[in-house]
Short mmCIF file of C-alpha atoms and ligand atoms in Angstrom, two decimals:
data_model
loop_
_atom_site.label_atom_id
_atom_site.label_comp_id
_atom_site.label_asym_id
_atom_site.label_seq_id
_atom_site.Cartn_x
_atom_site.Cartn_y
_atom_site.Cartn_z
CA UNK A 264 0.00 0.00 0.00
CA UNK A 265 1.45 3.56 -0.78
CA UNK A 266 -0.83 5.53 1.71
CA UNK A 267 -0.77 9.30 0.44
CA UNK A 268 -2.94 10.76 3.06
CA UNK A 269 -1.01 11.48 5.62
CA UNK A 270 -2.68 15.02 6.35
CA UNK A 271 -6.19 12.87 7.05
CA UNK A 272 -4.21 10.63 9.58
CA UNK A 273 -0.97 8.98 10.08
CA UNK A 274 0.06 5.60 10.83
CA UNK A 275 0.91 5.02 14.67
CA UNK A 276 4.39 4.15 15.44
CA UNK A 277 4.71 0.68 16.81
CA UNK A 278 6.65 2.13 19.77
CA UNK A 279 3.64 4.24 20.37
CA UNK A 280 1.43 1.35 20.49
CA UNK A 281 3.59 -0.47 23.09
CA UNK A 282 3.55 2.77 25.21
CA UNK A 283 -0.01 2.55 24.62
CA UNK A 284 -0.61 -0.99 25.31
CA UNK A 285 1.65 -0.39 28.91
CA UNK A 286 -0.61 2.38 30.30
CA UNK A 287 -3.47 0.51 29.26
CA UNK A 288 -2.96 -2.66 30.95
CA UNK A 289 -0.21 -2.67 33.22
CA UNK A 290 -0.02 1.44 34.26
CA UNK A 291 -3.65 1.54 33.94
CA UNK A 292 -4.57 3.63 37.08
CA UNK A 293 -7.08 6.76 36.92
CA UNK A 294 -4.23 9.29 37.31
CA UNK A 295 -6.53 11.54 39.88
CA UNK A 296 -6.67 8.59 42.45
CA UNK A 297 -4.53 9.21 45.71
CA UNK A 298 -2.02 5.94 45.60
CA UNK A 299 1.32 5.95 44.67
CA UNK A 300 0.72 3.75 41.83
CA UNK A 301 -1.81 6.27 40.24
CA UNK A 302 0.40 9.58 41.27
CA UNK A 303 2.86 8.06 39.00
CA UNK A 304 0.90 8.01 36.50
CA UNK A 305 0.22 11.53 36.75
CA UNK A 306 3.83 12.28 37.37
CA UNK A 307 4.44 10.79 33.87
CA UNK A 308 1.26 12.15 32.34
CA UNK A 309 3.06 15.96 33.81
CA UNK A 310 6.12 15.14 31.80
CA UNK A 311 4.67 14.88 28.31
CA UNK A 312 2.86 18.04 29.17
CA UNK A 313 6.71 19.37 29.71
CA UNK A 314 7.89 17.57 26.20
CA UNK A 315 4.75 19.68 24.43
CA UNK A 316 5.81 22.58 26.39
CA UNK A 317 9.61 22.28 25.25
CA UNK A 318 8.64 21.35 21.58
CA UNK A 319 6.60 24.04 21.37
CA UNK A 320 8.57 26.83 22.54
CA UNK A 321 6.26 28.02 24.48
CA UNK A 322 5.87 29.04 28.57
CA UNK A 323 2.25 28.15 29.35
CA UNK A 324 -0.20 25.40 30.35
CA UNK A 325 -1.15 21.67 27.91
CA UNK A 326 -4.53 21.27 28.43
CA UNK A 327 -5.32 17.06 27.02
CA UNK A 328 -8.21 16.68 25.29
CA UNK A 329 -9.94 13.87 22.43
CA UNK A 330 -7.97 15.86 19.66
CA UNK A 331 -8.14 18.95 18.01
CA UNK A 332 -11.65 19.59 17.16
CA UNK A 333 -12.09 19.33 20.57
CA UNK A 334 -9.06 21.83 21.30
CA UNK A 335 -10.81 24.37 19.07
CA UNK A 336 -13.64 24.38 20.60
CA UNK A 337 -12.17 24.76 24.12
CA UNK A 338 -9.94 27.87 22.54
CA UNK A 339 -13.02 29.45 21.24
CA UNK A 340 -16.00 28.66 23.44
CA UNK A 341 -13.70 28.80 26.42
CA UNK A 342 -12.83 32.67 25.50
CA UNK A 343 -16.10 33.50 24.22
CA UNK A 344 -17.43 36.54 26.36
CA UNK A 345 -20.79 38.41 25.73
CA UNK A 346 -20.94 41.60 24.77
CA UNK A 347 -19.87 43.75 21.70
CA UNK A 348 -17.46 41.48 20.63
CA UNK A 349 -16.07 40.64 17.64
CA UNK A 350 -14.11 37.62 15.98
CA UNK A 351 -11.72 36.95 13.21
CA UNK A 352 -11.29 34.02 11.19
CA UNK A 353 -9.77 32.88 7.77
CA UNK A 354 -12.07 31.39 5.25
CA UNK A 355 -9.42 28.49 4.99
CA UNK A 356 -9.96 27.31 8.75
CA UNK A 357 -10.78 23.33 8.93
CA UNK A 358 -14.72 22.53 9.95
CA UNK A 359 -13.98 22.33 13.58
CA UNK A 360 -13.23 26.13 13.42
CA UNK A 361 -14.83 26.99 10.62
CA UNK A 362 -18.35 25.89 11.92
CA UNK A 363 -17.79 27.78 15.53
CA UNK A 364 -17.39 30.72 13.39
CA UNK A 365 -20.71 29.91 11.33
CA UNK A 366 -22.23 29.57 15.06
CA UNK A 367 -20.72 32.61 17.10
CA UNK A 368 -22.27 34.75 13.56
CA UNK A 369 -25.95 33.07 13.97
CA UNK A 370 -25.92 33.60 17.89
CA UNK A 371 -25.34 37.37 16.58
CA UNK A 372 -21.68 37.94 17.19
CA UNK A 373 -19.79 40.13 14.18
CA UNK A 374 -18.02 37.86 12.30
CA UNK A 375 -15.12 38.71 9.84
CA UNK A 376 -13.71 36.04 7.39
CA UNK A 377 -10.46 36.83 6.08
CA UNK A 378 -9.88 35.82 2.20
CA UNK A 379 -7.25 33.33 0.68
CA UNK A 380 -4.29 35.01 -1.44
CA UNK A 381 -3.03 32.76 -4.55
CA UNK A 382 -0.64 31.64 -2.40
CA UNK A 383 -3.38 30.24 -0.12
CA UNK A 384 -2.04 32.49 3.04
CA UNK A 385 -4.63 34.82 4.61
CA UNK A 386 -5.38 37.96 3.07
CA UNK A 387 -2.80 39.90 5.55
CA UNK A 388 -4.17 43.57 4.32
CA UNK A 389 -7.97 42.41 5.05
CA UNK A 390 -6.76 40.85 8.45
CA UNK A 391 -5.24 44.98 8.84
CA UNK A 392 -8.62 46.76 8.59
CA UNK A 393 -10.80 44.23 10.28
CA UNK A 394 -9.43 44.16 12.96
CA UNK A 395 -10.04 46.60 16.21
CA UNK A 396 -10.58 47.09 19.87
CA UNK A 397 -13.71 44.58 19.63
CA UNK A 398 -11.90 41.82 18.60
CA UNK A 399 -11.49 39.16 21.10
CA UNK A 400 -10.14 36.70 19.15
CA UNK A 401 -7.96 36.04 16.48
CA UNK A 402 -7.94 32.25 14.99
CA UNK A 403 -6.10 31.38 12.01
CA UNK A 404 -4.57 27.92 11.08
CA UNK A 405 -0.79 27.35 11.12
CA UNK A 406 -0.24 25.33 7.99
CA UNK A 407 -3.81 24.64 6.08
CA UNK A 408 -4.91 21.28 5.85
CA UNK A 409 -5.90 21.36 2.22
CA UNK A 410 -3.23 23.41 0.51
CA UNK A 411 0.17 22.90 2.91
CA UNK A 412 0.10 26.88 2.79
CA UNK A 413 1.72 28.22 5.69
CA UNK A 414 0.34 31.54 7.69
CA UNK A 415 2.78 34.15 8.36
CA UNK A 416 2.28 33.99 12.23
CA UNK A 417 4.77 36.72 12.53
CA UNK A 418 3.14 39.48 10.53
CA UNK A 419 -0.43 38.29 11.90
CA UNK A 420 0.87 38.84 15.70
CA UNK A 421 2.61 42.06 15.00
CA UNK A 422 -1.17 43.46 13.67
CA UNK A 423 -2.75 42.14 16.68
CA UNK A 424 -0.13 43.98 18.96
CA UNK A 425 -0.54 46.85 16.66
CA UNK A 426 -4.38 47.10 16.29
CA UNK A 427 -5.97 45.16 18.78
CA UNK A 428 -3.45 44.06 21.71
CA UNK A 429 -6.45 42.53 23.94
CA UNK A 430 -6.87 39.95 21.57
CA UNK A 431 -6.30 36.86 21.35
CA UNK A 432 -4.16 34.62 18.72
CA UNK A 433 -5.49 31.48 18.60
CA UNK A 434 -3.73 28.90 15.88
CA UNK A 435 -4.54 25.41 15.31
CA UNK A 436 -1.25 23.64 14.49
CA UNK A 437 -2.10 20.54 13.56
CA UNK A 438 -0.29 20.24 10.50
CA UNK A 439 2.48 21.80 11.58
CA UNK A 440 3.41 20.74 15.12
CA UNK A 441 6.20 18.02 14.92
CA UNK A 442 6.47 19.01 10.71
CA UNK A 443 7.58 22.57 10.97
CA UNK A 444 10.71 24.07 13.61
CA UNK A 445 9.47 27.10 15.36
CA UNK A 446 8.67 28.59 18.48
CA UNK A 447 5.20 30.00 19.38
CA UNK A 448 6.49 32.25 21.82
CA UNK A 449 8.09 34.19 18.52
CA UNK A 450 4.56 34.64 17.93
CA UNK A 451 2.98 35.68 21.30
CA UNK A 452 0.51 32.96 20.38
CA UNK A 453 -2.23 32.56 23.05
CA UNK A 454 -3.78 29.54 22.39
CA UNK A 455 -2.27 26.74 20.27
CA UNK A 456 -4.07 23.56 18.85
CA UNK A 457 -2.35 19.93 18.45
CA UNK A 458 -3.87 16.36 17.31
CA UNK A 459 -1.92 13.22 18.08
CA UNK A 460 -3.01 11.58 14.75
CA UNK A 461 -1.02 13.82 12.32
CA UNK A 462 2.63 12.76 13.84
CA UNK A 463 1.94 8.75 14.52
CA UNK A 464 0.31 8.92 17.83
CA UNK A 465 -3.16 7.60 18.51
CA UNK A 466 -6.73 9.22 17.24
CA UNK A 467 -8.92 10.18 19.82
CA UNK A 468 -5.98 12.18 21.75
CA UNK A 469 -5.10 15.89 21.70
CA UNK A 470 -4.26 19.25 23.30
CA UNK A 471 -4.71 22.83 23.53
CA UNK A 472 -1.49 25.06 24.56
CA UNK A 473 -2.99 27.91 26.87
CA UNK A 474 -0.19 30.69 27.59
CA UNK A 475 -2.71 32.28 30.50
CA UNK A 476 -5.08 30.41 31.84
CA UNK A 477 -6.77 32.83 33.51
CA UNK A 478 -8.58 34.04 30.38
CA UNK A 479 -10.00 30.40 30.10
CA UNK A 480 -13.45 28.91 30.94
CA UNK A 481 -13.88 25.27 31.06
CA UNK A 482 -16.69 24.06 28.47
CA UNK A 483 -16.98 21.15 30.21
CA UNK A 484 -18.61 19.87 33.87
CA UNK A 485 -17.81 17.47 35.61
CA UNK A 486 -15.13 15.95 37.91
CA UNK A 487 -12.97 19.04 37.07
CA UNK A 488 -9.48 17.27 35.82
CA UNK A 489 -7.22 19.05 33.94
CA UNK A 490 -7.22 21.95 36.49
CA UNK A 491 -11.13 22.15 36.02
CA UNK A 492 -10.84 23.20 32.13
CA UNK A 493 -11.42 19.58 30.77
CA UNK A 494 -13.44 17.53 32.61
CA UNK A 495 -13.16 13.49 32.19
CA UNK A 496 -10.19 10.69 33.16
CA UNK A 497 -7.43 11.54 31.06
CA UNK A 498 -6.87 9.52 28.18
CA UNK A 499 -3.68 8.43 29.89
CA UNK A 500 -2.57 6.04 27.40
CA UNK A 501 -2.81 8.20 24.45
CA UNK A 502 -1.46 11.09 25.95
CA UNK A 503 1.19 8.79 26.68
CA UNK A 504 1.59 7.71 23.53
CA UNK A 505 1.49 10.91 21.81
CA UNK A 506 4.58 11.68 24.32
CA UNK A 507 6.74 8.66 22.65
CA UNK A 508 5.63 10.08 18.74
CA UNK A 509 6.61 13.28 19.67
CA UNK A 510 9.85 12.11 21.08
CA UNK A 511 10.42 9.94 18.05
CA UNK A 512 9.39 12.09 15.34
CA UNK A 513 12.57 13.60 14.11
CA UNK A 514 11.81 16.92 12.60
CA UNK A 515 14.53 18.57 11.05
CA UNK A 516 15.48 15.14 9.28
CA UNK A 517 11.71 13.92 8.05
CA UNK A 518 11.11 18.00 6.72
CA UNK A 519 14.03 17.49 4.65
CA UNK A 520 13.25 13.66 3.51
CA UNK A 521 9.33 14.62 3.06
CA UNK A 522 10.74 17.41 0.51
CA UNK A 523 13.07 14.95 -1.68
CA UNK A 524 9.95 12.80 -1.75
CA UNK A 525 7.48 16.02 -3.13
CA UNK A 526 10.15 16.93 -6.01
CA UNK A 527 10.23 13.04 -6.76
CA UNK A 528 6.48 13.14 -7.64
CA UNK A 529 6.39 16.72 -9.15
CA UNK A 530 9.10 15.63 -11.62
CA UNK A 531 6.51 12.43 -12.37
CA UNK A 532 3.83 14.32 -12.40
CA UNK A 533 5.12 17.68 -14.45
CA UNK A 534 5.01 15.54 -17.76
CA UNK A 535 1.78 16.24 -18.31
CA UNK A 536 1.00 19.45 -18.63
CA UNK A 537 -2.64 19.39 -18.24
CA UNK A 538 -1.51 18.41 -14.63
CA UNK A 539 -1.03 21.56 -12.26
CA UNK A 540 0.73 20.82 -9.06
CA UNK A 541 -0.22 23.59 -6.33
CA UNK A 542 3.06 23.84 -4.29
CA UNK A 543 2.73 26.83 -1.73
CA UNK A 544 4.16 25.92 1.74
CA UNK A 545 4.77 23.40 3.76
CA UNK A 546 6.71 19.80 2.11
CA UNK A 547 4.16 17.44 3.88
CA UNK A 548 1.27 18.62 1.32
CA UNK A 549 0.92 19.04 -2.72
CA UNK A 550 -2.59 20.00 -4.11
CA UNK A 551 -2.83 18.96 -7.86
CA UNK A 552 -5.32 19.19 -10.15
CA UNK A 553 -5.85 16.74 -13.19
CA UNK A 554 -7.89 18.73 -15.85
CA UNK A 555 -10.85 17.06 -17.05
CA UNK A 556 -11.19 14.29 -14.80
CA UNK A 557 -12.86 14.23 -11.43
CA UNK A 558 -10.54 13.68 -8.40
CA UNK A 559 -13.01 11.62 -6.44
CA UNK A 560 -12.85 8.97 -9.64
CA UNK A 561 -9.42 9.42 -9.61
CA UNK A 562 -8.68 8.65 -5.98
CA UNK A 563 -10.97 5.56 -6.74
CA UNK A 564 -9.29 4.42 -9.71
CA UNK A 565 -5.61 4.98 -7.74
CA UNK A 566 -6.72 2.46 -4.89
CA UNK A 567 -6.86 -0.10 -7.20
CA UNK A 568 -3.35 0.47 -7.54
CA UNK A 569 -3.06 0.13 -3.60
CA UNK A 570 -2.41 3.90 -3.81
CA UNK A 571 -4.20 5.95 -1.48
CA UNK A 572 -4.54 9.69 -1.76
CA UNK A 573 -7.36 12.10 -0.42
CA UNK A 574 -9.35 14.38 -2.51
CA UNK A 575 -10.03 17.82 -0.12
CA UNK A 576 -10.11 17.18 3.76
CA UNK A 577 -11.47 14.17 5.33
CA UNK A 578 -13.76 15.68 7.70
CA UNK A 579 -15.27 17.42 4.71
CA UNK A 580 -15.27 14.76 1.32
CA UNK A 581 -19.27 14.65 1.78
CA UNK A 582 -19.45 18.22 1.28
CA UNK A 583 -19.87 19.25 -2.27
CA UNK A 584 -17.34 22.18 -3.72
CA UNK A 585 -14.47 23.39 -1.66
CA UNK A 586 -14.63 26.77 0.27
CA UNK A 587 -10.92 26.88 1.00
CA UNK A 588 -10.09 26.38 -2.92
CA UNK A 589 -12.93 28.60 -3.99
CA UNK A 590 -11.97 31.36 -1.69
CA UNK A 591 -7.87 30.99 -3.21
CA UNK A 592 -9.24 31.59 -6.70
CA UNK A 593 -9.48 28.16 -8.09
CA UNK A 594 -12.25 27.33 -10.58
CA UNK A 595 -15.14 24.90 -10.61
CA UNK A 596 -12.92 22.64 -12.78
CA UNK A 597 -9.61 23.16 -10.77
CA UNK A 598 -12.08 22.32 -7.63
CA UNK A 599 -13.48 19.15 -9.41
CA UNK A 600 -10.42 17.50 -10.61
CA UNK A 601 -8.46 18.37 -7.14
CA UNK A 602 -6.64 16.25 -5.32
CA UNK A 603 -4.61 16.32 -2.06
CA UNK A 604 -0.94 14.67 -1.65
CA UNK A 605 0.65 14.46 1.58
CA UNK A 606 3.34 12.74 2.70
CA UNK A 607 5.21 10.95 5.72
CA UNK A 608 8.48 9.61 6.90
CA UNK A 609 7.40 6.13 6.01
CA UNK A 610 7.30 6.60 2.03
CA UNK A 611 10.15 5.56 0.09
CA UNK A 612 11.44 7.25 -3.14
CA UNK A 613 10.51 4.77 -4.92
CA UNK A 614 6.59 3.84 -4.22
CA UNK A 615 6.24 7.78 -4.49
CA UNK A 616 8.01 7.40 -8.05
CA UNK A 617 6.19 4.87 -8.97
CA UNK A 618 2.80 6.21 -7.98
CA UNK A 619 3.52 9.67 -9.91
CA UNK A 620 3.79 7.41 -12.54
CA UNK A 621 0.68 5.86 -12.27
CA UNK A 622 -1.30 8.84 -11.63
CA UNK A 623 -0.45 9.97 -14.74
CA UNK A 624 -0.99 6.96 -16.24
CA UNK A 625 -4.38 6.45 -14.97
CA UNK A 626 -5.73 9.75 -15.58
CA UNK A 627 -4.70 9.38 -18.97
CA UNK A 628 -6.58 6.58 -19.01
CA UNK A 629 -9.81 7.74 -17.76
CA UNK A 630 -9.68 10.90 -19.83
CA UNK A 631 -9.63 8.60 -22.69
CA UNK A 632 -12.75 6.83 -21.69
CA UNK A 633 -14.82 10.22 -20.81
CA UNK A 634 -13.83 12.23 -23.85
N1 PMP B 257 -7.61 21.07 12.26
C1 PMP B 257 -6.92 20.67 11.17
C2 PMP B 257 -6.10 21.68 10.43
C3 PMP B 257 -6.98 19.35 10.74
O1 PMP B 257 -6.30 18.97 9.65
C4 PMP B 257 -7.77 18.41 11.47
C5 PMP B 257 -7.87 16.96 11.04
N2 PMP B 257 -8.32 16.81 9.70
C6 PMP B 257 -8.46 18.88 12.61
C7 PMP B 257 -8.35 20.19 12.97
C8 PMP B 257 -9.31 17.94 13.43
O2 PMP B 257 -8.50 17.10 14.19
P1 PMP B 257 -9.07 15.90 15.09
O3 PMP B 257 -9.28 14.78 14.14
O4 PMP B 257 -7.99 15.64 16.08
O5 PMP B 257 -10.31 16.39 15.74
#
């Protein structure tokens, strides 16, 4: 199999399933209970939160939730205050920020969507003269799911300090923490969403990076774990987990492998010039369209070729069209015929050779059959 979806989900490391398997059946105590055996548990549970902290580069609090829909919903409910606020988003935000947006504008909230560039970054100039001593928050995504375009977090902090210094900058990093070096505190980010899933740890396991959690309300009740912000038993084995995939993933060394592998299949795939490869940002993602031929029956017709790839963002394939394209420029056909690359560590040169190879093959194929 020559699994090309690597921004919908990741394999899990087999060390990460043994880390797993060990707090699930042998260190398998509810980390709040008062024994030793438990406190040890949360003593090791308090370390990853210290790896996150360190990988980050950031001085704050982890906060462990089910992943990062979750996460964005704690960033953004959690600060949600009444009043005459406003809130900023990009119109490239995944559907677990996207839709909060879509919810704060129908319970009446003003609502500004920032446009896509070409380059799929945010519309920086828009962002400018939105912005204002209403806005509470500011949430735009690191490294976009769909595109591998990567925000300049830098510029977008130095408007908020500039314009609106009460707000806050909330970023969900799921495609870039692990993939990308950099330190949030560069950024005077606020809030900071992560997803075990992306960098080979388990599904079902994330967090949210809080710099002050004063400015936080749980959305939560219950037992009041995680300081009272997320209630529920820690999902000690996948936090654990996460811990060894962090630990393991190697980031400097699987950036630079990840972009050998992209210039192997954009040398395959640029003999076709009906083929357009959309290569804005980050190596882990290539959006290319095939002209004329739909990328769901694509994607179909690849699997049969035990070659996976996804066409637009998992959490979204059963919507039709695709806002984040349409709001970068791209046309109905462009949207159609789209489909999404991304990569991992676990690819060789080869299978991604070969599998440029038969992409063009195969939609050469099934252009001949429509026309
Ligand atoms: N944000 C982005 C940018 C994503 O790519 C995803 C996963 N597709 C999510 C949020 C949702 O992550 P999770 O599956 O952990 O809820």
């Amino acid at each position: 199999m020559i699994y090309l979806d690597n921004a919908a989900t990741t394999r899990m490391y087999e060390g990460a399933v043994d880390v797993y398997k060990k707090y699930a059946c042998q260190s398998f105590y509810n980390m709040s209970a008062g024994y030793n055996k438990a406190i040890e548990v949360a003593k090791d549970i308090d370390e990853i939160r210290k790896l996150i902290l360190k990988k980050l580069g950031g001085k704050g609090d982890i906060i462990f939730t089910s992943g990062a829909t979750e996460s964005n919903n704690l960033a953004i409910y959690g600060n949600k205050r009444n009043g005459k606020w406003e809130y900023v988003f990009s119109e490239g935000e995944h559907p677990s920020v996207y839709n909060i947006a879509k919810d704060l504008q129908n319970q009446g909230f003003i609502v500004h969507f920032i446009r896509l560039r070409e380059d799929g970054q945010i519309d920086y100039e828009q962002l400018q003269n939105v912005v204002n001593e209403r806005t509470r928050i500011i949430s735009v995504m690191h490294v976009s799911n769909e595109t591998g375009a990567i925000n300049d977090l830098k510029k977008i902090n130095l408007i908020r300090q500039k314009f609106c210094p009460k707000a806050l900058f909330h970023v969900d990093g799921v495609q870039a923490f692990c993939k990308l070096d950099y330190k949030i505190e560069d950024y005077n980010i606020d809030l900071y969403t992560i997803s075990s899933h992306k960098f080979h740890g388990p599904k079902g396991v994330g967090a949210l990076y809080v710099k002050n959690l004063n400015s936080l309300k749980n959305i939560i009740f219950g037992g009041g774990q995680e300081k009272g912000y997320r209630s529920g038993t820690e999902n000690t084995s996948g936090i654990m987990a996460m811990g060894y995939a962090i630990s393991h993933f190697n980031t400097k060394d699987n950036y630079d492998y990840v972009e050998k592998l992209k210039s192997v299949i954009k040398k395959e795939l640029s003999v076709d010039e009906k083929i357009k490869i959309f290569d804005v940002g980050s190596p882990y993602i290539l959006s290319v369209t095939f002209s004329g031929v739909n990328g769901e029956t694509l994607m179909r017709a690849l699997q049969d070729y035990d070659i996976l790839v996804g066409n637009g963002s998992a959490c979204s394939t059963k919507k039709a069209g695709n806002r984040v394209l349409e709001s970068i420029g791209f046309n109905l056909d462009e949207i159609k015929s789209h489909i999404r690359i991304s990569f991992s560590e676990e690819l060789t040169l080869k299978e991604v050779e070969y599998a440029g190879k038969k992409m063009v093959e195969v939609y050469n194929n099934i252009l001949e059959k429509v026309k």
